[in-house]
Short mmCIF file of C-alpha atoms in Angstrom, two decimals:
data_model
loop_
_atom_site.label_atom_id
_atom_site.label_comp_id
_atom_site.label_asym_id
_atom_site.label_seq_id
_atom_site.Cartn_x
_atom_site.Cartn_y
_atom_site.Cartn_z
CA UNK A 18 16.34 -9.11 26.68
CA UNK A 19 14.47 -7.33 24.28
CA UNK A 20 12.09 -8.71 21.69
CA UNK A 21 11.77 -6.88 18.23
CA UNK A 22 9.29 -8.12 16.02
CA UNK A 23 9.42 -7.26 12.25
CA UNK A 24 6.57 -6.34 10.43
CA UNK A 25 6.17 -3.56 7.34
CA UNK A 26 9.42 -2.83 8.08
CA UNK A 27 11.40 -5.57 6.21
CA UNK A 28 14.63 -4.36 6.20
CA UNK A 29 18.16 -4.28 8.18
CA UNK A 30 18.64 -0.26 7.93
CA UNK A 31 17.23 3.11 9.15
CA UNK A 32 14.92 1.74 12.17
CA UNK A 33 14.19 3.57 15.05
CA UNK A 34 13.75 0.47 17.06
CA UNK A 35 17.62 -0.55 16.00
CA UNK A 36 18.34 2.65 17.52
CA UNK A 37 16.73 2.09 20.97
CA UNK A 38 18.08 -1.35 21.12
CA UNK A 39 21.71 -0.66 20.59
CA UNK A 40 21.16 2.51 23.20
CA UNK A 41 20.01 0.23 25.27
CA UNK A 42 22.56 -2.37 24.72
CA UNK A 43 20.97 -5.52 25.51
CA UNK A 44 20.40 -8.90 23.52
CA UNK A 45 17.77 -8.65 21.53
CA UNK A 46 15.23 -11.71 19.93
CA UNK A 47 14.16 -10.92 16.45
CA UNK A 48 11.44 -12.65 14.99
CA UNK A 49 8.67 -12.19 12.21
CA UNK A 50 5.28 -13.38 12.54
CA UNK A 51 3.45 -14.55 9.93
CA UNK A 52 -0.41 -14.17 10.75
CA UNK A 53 -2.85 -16.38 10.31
CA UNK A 54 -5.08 -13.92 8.99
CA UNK A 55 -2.99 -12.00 7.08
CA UNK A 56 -2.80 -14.98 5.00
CA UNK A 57 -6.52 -16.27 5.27
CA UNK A 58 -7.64 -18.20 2.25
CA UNK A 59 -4.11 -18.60 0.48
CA UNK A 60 -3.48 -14.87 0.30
CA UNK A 61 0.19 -16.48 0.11
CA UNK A 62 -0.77 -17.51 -3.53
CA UNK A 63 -1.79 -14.00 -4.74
CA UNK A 64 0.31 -11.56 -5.84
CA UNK A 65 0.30 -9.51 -2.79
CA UNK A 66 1.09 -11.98 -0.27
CA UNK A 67 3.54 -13.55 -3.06
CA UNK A 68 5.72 -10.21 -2.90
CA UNK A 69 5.24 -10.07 0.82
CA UNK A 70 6.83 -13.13 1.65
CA UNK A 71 9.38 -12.66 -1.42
CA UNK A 72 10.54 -9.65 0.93
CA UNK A 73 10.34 -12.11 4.08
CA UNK A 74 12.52 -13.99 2.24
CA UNK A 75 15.24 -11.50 1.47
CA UNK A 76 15.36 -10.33 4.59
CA UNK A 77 15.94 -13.85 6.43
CA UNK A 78 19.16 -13.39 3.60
CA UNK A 79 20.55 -10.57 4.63
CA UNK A 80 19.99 -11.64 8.54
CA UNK A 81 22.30 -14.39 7.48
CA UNK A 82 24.59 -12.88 5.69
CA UNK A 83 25.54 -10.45 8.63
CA UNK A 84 25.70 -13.60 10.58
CA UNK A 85 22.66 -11.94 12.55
CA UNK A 86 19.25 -14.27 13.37
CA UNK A 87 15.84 -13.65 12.56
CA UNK A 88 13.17 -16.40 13.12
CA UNK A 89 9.73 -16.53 11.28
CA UNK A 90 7.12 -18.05 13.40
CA UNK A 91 3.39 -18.55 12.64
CA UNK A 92 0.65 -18.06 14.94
CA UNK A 93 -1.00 -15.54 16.81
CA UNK A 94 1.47 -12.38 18.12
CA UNK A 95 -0.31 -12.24 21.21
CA UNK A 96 -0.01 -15.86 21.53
CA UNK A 97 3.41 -16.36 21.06
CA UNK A 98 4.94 -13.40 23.04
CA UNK A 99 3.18 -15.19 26.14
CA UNK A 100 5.26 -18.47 24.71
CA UNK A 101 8.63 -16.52 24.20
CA UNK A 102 8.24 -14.86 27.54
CA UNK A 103 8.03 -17.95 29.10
CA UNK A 104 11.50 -19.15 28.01
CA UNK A 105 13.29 -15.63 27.68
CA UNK A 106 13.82 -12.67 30.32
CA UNK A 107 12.10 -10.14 27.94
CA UNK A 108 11.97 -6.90 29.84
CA UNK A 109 10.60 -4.96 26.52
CA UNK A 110 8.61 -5.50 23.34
CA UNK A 111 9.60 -3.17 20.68
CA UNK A 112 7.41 -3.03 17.24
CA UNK A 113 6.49 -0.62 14.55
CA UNK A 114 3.46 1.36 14.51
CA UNK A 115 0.71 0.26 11.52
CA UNK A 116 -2.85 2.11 11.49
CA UNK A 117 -4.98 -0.52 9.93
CA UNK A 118 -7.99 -1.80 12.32
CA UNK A 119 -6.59 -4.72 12.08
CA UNK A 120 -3.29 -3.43 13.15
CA UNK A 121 -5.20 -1.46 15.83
CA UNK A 122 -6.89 -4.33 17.50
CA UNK A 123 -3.71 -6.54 17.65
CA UNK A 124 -1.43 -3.80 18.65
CA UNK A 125 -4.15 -2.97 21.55
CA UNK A 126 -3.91 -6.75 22.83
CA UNK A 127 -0.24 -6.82 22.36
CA UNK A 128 0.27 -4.07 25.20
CA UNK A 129 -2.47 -5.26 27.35
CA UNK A 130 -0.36 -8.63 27.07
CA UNK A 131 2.54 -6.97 27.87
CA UNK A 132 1.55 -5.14 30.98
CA UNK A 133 0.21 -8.40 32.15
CA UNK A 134 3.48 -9.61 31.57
CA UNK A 135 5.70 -6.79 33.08
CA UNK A 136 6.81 -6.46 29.85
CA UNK A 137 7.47 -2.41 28.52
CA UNK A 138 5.65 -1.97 25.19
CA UNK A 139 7.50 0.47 22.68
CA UNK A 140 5.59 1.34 19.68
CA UNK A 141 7.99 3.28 17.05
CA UNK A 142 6.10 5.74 14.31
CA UNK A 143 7.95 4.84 11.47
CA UNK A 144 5.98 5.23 8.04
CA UNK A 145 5.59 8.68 7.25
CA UNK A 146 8.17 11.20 6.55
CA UNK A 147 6.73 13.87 8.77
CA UNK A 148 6.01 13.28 12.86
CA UNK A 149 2.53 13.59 13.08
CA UNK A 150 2.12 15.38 16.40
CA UNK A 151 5.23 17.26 15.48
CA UNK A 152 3.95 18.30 12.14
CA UNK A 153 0.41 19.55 13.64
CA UNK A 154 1.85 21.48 16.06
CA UNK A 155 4.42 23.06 13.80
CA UNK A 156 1.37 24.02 11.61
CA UNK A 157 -0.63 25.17 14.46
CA UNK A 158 -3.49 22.95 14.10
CA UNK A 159 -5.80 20.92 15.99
CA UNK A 160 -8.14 19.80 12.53
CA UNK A 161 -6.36 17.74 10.21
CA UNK A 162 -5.65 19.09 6.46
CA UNK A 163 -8.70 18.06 4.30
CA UNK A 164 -7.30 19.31 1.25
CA UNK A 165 -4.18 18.24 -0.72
CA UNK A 166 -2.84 21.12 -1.84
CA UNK A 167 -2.51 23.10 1.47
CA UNK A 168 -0.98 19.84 3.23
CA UNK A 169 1.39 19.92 0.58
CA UNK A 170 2.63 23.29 0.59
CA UNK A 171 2.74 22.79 4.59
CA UNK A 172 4.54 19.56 4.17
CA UNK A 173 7.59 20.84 1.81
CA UNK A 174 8.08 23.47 4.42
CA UNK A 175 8.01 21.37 7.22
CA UNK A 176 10.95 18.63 5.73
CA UNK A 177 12.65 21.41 4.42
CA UNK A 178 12.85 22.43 8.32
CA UNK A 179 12.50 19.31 10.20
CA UNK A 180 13.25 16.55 8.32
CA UNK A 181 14.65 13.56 10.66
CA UNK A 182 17.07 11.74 8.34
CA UNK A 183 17.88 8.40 8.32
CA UNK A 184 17.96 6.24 11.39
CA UNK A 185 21.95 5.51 11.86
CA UNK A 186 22.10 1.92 13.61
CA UNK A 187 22.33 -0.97 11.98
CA UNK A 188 21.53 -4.72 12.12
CA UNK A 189 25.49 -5.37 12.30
CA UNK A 190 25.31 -3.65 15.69
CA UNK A 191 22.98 -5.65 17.27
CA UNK A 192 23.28 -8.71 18.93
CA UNK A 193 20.85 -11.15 18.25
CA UNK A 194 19.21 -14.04 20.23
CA UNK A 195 19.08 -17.87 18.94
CA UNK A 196 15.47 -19.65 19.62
CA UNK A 197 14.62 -22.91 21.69
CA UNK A 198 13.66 -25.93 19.03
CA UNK A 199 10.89 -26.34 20.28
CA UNK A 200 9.28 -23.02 20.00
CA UNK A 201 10.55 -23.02 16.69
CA UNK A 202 8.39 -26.49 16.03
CA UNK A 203 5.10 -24.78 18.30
CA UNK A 204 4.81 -22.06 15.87
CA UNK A 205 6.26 -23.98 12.74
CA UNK A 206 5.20 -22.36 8.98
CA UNK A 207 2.92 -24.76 7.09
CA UNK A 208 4.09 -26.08 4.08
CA UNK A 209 2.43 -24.62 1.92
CA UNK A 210 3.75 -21.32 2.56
CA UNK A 211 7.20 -22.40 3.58
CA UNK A 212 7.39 -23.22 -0.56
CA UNK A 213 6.62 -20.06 -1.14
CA UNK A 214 8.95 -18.39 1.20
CA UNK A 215 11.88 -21.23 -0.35
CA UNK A 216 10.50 -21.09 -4.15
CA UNK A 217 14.19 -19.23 -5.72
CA UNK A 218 13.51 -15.87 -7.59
CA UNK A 219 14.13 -15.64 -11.01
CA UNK A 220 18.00 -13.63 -11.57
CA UNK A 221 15.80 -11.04 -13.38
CA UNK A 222 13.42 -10.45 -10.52
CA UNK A 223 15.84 -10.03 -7.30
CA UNK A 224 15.26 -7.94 -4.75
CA UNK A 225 17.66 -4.90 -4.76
CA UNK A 226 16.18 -2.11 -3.43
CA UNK A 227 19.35 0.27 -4.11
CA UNK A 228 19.37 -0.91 -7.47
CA UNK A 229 16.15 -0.35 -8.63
CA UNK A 230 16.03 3.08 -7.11
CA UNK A 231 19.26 4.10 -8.37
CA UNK A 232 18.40 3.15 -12.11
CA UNK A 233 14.81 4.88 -12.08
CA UNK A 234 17.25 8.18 -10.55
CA UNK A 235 19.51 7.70 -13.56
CA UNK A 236 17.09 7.13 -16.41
CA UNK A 237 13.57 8.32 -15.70
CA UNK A 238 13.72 11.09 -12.99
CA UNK A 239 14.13 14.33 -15.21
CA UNK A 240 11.19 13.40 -17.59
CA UNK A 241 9.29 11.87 -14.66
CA UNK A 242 6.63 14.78 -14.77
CA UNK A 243 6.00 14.09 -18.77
CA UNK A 244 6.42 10.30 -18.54
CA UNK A 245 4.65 9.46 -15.23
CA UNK A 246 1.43 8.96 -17.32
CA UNK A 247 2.28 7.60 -20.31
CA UNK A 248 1.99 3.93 -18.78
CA UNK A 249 3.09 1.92 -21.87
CA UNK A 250 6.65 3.27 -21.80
CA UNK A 251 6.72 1.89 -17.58
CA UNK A 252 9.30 4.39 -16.96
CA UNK A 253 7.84 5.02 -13.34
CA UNK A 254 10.35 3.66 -10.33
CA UNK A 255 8.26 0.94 -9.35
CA UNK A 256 9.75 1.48 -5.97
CA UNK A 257 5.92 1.06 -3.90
CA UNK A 258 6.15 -3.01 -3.77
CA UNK A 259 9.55 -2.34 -1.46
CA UNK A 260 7.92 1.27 0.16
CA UNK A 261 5.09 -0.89 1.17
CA UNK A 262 6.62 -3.79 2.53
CA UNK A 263 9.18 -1.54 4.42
CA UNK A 264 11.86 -2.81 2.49
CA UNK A 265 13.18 0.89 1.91
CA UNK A 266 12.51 3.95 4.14
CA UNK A 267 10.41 7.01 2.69
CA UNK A 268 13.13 8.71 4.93
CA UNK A 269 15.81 7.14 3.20
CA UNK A 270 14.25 7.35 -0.55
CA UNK A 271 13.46 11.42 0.38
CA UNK A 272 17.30 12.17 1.47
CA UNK A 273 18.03 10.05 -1.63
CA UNK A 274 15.84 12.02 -3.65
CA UNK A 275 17.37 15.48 -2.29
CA UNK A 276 20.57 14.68 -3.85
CA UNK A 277 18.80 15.34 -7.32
CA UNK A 278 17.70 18.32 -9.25
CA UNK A 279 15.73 17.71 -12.34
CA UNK A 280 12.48 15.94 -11.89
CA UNK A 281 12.31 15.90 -8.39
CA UNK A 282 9.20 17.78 -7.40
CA UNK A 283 7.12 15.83 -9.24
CA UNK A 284 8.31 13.05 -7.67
CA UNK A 285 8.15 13.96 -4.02
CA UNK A 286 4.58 14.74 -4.73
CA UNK A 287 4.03 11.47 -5.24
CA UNK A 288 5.82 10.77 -1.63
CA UNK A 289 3.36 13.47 -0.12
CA UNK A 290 0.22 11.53 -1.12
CA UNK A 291 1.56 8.74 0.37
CA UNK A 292 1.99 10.92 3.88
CA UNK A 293 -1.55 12.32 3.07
CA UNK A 294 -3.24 8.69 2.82
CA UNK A 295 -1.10 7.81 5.69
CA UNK A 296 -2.39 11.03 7.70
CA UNK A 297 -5.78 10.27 7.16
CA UNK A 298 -6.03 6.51 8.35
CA UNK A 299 -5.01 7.99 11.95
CA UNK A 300 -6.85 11.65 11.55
CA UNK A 301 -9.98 10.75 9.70
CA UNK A 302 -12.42 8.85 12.02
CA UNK A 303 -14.13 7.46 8.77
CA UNK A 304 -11.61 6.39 6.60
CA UNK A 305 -11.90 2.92 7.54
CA UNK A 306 -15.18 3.12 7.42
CA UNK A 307 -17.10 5.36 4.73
CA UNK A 308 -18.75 2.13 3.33
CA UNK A 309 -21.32 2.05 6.53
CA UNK A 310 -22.06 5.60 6.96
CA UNK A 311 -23.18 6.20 3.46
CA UNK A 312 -26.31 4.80 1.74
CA UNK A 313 -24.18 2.65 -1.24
CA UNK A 314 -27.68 0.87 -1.65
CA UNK A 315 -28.44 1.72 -5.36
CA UNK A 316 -24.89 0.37 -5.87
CA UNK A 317 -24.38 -3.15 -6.81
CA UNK A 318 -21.94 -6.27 -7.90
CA UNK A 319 -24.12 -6.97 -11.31
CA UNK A 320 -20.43 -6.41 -13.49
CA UNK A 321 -17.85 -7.26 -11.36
CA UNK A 322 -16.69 -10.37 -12.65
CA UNK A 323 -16.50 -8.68 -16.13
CA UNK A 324 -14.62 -6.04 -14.63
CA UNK A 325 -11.81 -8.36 -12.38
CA UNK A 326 -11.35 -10.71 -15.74
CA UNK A 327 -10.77 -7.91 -18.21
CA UNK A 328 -14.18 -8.73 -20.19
CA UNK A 329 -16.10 -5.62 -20.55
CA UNK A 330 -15.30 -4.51 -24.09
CA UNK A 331 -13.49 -1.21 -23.19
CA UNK A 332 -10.03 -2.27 -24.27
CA UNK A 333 -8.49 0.18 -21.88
CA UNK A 334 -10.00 -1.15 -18.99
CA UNK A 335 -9.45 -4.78 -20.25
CA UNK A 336 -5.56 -4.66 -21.22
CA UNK A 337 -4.86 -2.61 -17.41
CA UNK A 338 -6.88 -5.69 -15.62
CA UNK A 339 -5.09 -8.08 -17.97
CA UNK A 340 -2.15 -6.83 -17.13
CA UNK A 341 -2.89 -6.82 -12.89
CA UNK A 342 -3.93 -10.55 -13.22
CA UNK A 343 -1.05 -11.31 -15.28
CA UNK A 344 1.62 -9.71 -13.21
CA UNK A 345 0.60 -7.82 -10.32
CA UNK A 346 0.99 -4.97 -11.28
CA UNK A 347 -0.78 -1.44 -13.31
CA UNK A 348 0.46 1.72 -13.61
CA UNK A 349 -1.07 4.02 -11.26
CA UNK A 350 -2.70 5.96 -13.91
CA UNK A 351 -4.94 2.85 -15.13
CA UNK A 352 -5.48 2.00 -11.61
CA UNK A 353 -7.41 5.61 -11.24
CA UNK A 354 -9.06 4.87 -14.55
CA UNK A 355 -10.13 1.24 -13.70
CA UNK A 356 -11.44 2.11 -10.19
CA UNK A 357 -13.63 5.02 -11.41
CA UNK A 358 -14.69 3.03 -14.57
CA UNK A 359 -16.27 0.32 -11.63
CA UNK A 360 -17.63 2.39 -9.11
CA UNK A 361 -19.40 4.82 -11.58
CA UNK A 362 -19.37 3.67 -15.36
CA UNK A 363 -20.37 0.56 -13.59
CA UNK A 364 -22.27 1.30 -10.25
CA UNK A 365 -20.05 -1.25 -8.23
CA UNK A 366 -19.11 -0.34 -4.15
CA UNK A 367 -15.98 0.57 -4.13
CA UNK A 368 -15.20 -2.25 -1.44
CA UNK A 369 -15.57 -4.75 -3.90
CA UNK A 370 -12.46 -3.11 -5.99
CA UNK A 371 -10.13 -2.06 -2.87
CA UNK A 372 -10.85 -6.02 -1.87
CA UNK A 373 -9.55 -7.28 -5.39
CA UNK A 374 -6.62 -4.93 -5.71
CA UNK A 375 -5.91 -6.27 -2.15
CA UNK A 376 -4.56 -9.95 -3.47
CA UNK A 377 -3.90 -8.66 -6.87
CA UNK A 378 -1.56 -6.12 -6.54
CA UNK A 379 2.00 -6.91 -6.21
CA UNK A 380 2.63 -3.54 -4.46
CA UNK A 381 -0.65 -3.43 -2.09
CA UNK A 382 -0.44 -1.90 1.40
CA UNK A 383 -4.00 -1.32 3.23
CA UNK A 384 -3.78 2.32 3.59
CA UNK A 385 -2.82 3.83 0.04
CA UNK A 386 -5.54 0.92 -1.29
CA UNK A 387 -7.86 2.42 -0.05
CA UNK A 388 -7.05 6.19 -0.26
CA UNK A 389 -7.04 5.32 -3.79
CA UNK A 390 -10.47 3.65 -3.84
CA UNK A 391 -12.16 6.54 -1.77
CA UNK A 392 -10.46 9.16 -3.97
CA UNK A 393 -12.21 7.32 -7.31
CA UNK A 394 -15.33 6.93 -5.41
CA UNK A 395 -15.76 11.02 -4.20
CA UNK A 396 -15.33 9.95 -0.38
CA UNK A 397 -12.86 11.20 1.96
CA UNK A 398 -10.49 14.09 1.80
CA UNK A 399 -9.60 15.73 -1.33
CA UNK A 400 -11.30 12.71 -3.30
CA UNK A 401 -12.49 13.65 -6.77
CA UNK A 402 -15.58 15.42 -6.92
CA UNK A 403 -18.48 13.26 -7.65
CA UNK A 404 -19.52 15.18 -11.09
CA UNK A 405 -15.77 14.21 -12.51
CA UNK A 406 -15.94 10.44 -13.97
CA UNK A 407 -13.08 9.69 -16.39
CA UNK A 408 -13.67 8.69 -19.51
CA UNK A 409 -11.37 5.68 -20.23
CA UNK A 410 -11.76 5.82 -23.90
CA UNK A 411 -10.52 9.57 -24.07
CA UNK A 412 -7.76 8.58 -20.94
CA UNK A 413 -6.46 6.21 -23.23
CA UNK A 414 -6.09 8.29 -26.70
CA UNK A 415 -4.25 11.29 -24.48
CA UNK A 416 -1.91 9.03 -22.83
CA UNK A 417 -1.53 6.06 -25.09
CA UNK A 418 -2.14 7.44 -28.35
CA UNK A 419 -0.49 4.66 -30.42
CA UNK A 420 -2.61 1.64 -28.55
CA UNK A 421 0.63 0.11 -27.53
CA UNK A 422 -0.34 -1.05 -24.30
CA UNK A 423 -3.83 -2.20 -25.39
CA UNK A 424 -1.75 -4.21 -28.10
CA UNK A 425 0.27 -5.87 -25.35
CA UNK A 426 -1.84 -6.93 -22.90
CA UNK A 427 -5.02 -7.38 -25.66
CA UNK A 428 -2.93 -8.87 -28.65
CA UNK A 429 -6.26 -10.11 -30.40
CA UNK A 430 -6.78 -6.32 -31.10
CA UNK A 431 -3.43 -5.38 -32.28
CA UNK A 432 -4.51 -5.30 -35.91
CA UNK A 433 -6.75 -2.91 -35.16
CA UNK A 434 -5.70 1.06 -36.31
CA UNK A 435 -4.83 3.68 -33.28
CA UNK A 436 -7.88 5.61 -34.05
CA UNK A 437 -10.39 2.75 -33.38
CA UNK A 438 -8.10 0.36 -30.77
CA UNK A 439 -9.24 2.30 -28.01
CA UNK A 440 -13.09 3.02 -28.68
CA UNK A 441 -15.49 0.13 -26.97
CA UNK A 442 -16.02 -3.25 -28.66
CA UNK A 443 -19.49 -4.37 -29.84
CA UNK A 444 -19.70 -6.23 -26.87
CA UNK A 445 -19.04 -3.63 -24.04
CA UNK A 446 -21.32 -4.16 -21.16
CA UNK A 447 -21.81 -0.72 -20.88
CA UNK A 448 -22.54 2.54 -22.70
CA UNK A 449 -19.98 5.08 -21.41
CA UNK A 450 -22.19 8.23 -21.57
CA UNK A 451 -25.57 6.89 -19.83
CA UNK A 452 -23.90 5.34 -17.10
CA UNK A 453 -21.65 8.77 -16.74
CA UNK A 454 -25.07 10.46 -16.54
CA UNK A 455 -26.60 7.71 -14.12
CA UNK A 456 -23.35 7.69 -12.01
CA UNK A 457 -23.72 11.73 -11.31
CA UNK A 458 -27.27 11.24 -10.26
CA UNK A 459 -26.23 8.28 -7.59
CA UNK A 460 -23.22 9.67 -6.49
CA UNK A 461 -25.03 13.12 -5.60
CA UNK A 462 -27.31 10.92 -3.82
CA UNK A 463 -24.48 8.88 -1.50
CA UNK A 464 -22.71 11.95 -0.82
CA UNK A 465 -26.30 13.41 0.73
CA UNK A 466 -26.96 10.24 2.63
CA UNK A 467 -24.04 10.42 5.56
CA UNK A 468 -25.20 8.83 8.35
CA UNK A 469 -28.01 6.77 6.96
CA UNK A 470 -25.98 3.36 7.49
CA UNK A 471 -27.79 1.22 5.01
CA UNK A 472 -25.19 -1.44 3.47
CA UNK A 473 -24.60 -2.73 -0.16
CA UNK A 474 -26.22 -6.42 -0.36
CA UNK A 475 -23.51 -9.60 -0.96
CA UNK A 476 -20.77 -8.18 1.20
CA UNK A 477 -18.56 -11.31 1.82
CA UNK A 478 -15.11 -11.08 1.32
CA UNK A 479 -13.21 -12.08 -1.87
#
């Protein structure tokens, strides 16, 4: 028997481990963990974990509906493989590969288990759209791409070549494994989250993948490279909160997006930064890690709080954090704005942000987080240079020149007239040109410090 465990990968189509298990034609147990730690201090309630388990949810559905089983237990992995090994002849553990350190650490015990076991351990690559090894030897290199641009170029031409395309086996294939009661009961969900995973979903707010991508293909695709800033008219695809779950392939949105013409290179961009981020949390030895071998000491948390409630007085800022506590979700222009706005108008580490946009976005996966957070902050590859601090007043005249969106998510200030809505209250905690100037002078100073290891003060997690 094999045992397949889901994780990112919520979805019944286009996975390599549903190919090796129908090749190999055995039984198969399917079950999805829910981790204790994944869901520390009622993550469940936030809006990340909310659309995680949303996802769980839909795919337990369409398990069913193929007359299929999946069972979601919670505990530890390592813990209950040794339990389901006991009361199963599993001769193979098949997963998908994640490159958090979390991830890391867990998948690490998970084979040692394994081998202890006699179990075979298959660990299936699955996120990005190009094969890593593949990719670097087709490029001929042994150092990883440090620069966007280049990777790009070197990226088109490799899909254009080598593209794998969608995985062809499906969950109707397979034949899947009941579960003993009582290991059901050992590693029963609590209550509190089995709500959540029953709570119904609005009719406006199902989950159809297909749907959604279909629609944003149809009606926003051609103008995509005009529109893809302009964040009040939310004509973006809003795909992420399924790409990050694994509720969709990138393989299968890319041979989606092939099909098109207008629009699309703008778009697959996007896709491309999501390989780069991806390609750096298994090339760069730091990325995980920047926060310790810099000196962020002259950093600090003095106007955080302001900053996660929407209250410092720069109505940009305020309507886009409004909006992410509101809903779970910000345009991923405002999200660039917001995070340099706190780690330079506002001198804040930028672990503090990556942390909150961790439970508060809808859409949140570990590695593009915190690509996102380095890029604002001038660490990593290709981030923004440490000299370049966006101005969130001008950001918001260029791309929302009307003050629609500050009028939605702000409405006390929608009787205010588009040339003043976007300029800073009286009460903004912060003058936008001294702290620019203060913020160059810091950030020069971090960026010299590599290796000096001295850590920000207060660094509990939210």
């Amino acid at each position: 028997m094999i045992l397949f465990i889901h994780r990112k990968d919520l979805r019944t189509t286009d996975l390599p481990a549903f190919d090796a298990i129908r090749a190999a034609g055995s039984l198969s147990l399917h079950v999805l963990i829910l981790e204790p730690f994944l869901l520390r201090k009622q993550r469940y309630l936030e809006h990340s974990g909310s659309n995680f388990l949303a996802h769980v949810s839909s795919l337990q559905q369409a398990y069913s509906l193929q007359g299929k089983q999946l069972h979601i237990l919670y505990g530890e992995p390592d813990t209950i493989v040794r339990r389901l090994s006991e009361a199963y002849p599993i001769h193979e553990l098949m997963v998908h590969a994640d490159y958090t350190p979390y991830a890391s650490l867990r998948d690490q015990s998970l084979r040692r288990t394994s081998a202890e076991l006699g179990i075979a351990f298959n660990y299936y690559h699955d996120s990005m759209l190009c094969d890593l090894d593949d990719f670097m030897e087709w490029c001929g290199r042994r150092e990883p791409f440090k620069v966007f641009t280049p990777f790009y170029r070197r990226w088109r031409s490799y899909l254009a070549e080598q593209i794998r395309p969608p995985y062809s086996s499906s969950l109707a294939e397979l034949e899947t494994s009941a579960l003993v009661e009582d290991i059901a009961e050992e590693f029963m969900i609590p209550d509190e989250i089995a709500m959540q995973l029953e709570q119904p979903v609005p009719a406006g707010q199902k989950i159809d993948v297909a749907r959604s991508l279909k629609h944003f293909f149809n009606l926003n695709l051609q103008n995509y490279h005009e529109s893809r800033d302009r964040y009040s008219l939310e004509s973006t695809s809003r795909i992420s909160r399924h790409l990050n779950t694994g509720a969709i392939s990138a393989r299968t949105v890319y041979s989606r997006l092939t099909e098109e013409e207008a629009g699309m290179e703008e778009w697959l961009r996007q896709l491309a930064w999501r390989d780069f981020y991806l390609y750096q949390a298994r090339l760069d030895a730091d990325f995980f890690s920047y926060e310790k071998i810099y000196d962020l000491g002259r950093l600090g948390t003095k106007y955080f709080e302001a900053w996660s409630m929407g209250r410092t007085g720069i109505p940009v800022i305020d309507a886009a954090m409004t909006q992410l506590n509101e809903t779970g979700w910000m345009p991923n222009r405002l999200r660039m704005i917001t995070a340099m706005f706190l780690t330079k108008n506002l001198g804040c580490p930028f672990i503090y942000g990556e942390r909150y946009f961790r439970l508060k976005l809808s859409d949140y996966d570990n590695v593009m987080n915190r690509g996102g957070w380095l890029w604002s902050s001038s660490l990593g590859f290709d981030a923004s240079p440490y000299f370049r601090i966006m101005n969130p007043v001008t950001q918001s005249q260029t791309h929302d020149p009307s003050g629609s969106y500050i009028r939605t998510w702000l409405p006390e200030l929608a009787d205010l007239p588009d040339k003043t809505i976007h300029s800073p209250r009286p009460d903004a905690i912060v003058d936008l040109k001294s702290s620019r100037a203060l913020a160059i002078e810091i950030y020069k100073e971090i960026l010299n410090s590599k290796g000096a290891s001295v850590k920000p003060a207060n660094r509990n997690e939210l």
